[in-house]
């Protein structure tokens, strides 16, 4: 599909590209092909913005309500990066179906992949519904980048997940970072983004549990030597920390000031945010 010129006029057009993408990367197996993907929205805790410069004002239901173009661009960028990681993780894990240690593990990776695809679907639905032409372009590009061509936006999502030790460590720790990122977006002043997080967070919990259970079974079996297990822990834990972002990040600073992305414990945290240390805190 990369290199094709395809204009997205509607979300249905994008779904056609999504179907092509699944076939092209080799994950359109029966269990996945039969799944009915959907856009899911949950409730948000409050209709009021919970932090930042616009705190206590009503949350924004559409882009016209967001005060500045700079804020709209930052929001679009946040959604693009989140969606890109979801599709990337499927590409990273695409070769593991046939080597699943047990039938349970095969069912688990199928569910993980379906849910990661649904998360990417959700982000693209937001882009197409709310961001006009720019959103359609970004939603299309999300299905044109490839992790195995080193084209995904974040380096950790261009690394192949080659085996099940890799997979279990990845889902235990990289998806743990994902949980924190989704939790921070749950409090977004852009209400459709906040509403998208409830189902995504529930699904992410299964991914972490899959990784944690897999690592537990490996350790209990006592077959893989400790030095090799440590190698995979070093690989993915360091990547997970990197995904939180850099110290003194201006992007994190302004995302908080503008109400786009909060702290993971925002409703319970009554301390004033240290805007220069948000990534380290989270």
PDB file of N, CA and C in Angstrom, residues 168-169 171-173 207-217:
ATOM      1  N   UNK A 168       6.414 -11.420  25.870  1.00  0.00           N
ATOM      2  CA  UNK A 168       5.966 -11.313  27.256  1.00  0.00           C
ATOM      3  C   UNK A 168       6.592 -10.102  27.951  1.00  0.00           C
ATOM      4  N   UNK A 169       7.862  -9.849  27.678  1.00  0.00           N
ATOM      5  CA  UNK A 169       8.524  -8.703  28.310  1.00  0.00           C
ATOM      6  C   UNK A 169       7.969  -7.395  27.752  1.00  0.00           C
ATOM      7  N   UNK A 171       4.931  -6.840  26.434  1.00  0.00           N
ATOM      8  CA  UNK A 171       3.574  -6.544  26.901  1.00  0.00           C
ATOM      9  C   UNK A 171       3.545  -6.207  28.391  1.00  0.00           C
ATOM     10  N   UNK A 172       4.474  -6.764  29.155  1.00  0.00           N
ATOM     11  CA  UNK A 172       4.504  -6.445  30.584  1.00  0.00           C
ATOM     12  C   UNK A 172       4.971  -5.017  30.825  1.00  0.00           C
ATOM     13  N   UNK A 173       5.923  -4.532  30.020  1.00  0.00           N
ATOM     14  CA  UNK A 173       6.525  -3.228  30.321  1.00  0.00           C
ATOM     15  C   UNK A 173       6.166  -2.122  29.327  1.00  0.00           C
ATOM     16  N   UNK A 207      -3.387  -6.808  28.335  1.00  0.00           N
ATOM     17  CA  UNK A 207      -2.080  -6.936  27.682  1.00  0.00           C
ATOM     18  C   UNK A 207      -0.973  -7.046  28.726  1.00  0.00           C
ATOM     19  N   UNK A 208      -1.023  -6.185  29.727  1.00  0.00           N
ATOM     20  CA  UNK A 208      -0.032  -6.258  30.809  1.00  0.00           C
ATOM     21  C   UNK A 208      -0.120  -7.585  31.545  1.00  0.00           C
ATOM     22  N   UNK A 209      -1.342  -8.034  31.805  1.00  0.00           N
ATOM     23  CA  UNK A 209      -1.523  -9.306  32.496  1.00  0.00           C
ATOM     24  C   UNK A 209      -0.979 -10.473  31.696  1.00  0.00           C
ATOM     25  N   UNK A 210      -1.143 -10.415  30.376  1.00  0.00           N
ATOM     26  CA  UNK A 210      -0.596 -11.459  29.507  1.00  0.00           C
ATOM     27  C   UNK A 210       0.920 -11.525  29.637  1.00  0.00           C
ATOM     28  N   UNK A 211       1.567 -10.364  29.599  1.00  0.00           N
ATOM     29  CA  UNK A 211       3.018 -10.328  29.731  1.00  0.00           C
ATOM     30  C   UNK A 211       3.486 -10.795  31.092  1.00  0.00           C
ATOM     31  N   UNK A 212       2.828 -10.317  32.134  1.00  0.00           N
ATOM     32  CA  UNK A 212       3.228 -10.670  33.493  1.00  0.00           C
ATOM     33  C   UNK A 212       3.058 -12.162  33.750  1.00  0.00           C
ATOM     34  N   UNK A 213       1.946 -12.719  33.291  1.00  0.00           N
ATOM     35  CA  UNK A 213       1.703 -14.151  33.469  1.00  0.00           C
ATOM     36  C   UNK A 213       2.719 -14.981  32.687  1.00  0.00           C
ATOM     37  N   UNK A 214       3.047 -14.528  31.475  1.00  0.00           N
ATOM     38  CA  UNK A 214       4.029 -15.252  30.675  1.00  0.00           C
ATOM     39  C   UNK A 214       5.399 -15.268  31.321  1.00  0.00           C
ATOM     40  N   UNK A 215       5.841 -14.127  31.832  1.00  0.00           N
ATOM     41  CA  UNK A 215       7.140 -14.067  32.514  1.00  0.00           C
ATOM     42  C   UNK A 215       7.133 -14.930  33.774  1.00  0.00           C
ATOM     43  N   UNK A 216       6.024 -14.926  34.490  1.00  0.00           N
ATOM     44  CA  UNK A 216       5.932 -15.758  35.699  1.00  0.00           C
ATOM     45  C   UNK A 216       6.098 -17.233  35.354  1.00  0.00           C
ATOM     46  N   UNK A 217       5.435 -17.672  34.288  1.00  0.00           N
ATOM     47  CA  UNK A 217       5.530 -19.077  33.889  1.00  0.00           C
ATOM     48  C   UNK A 217       6.948 -19.443  33.461  1.00  0.00           C
TER      49      UNK A 217
END
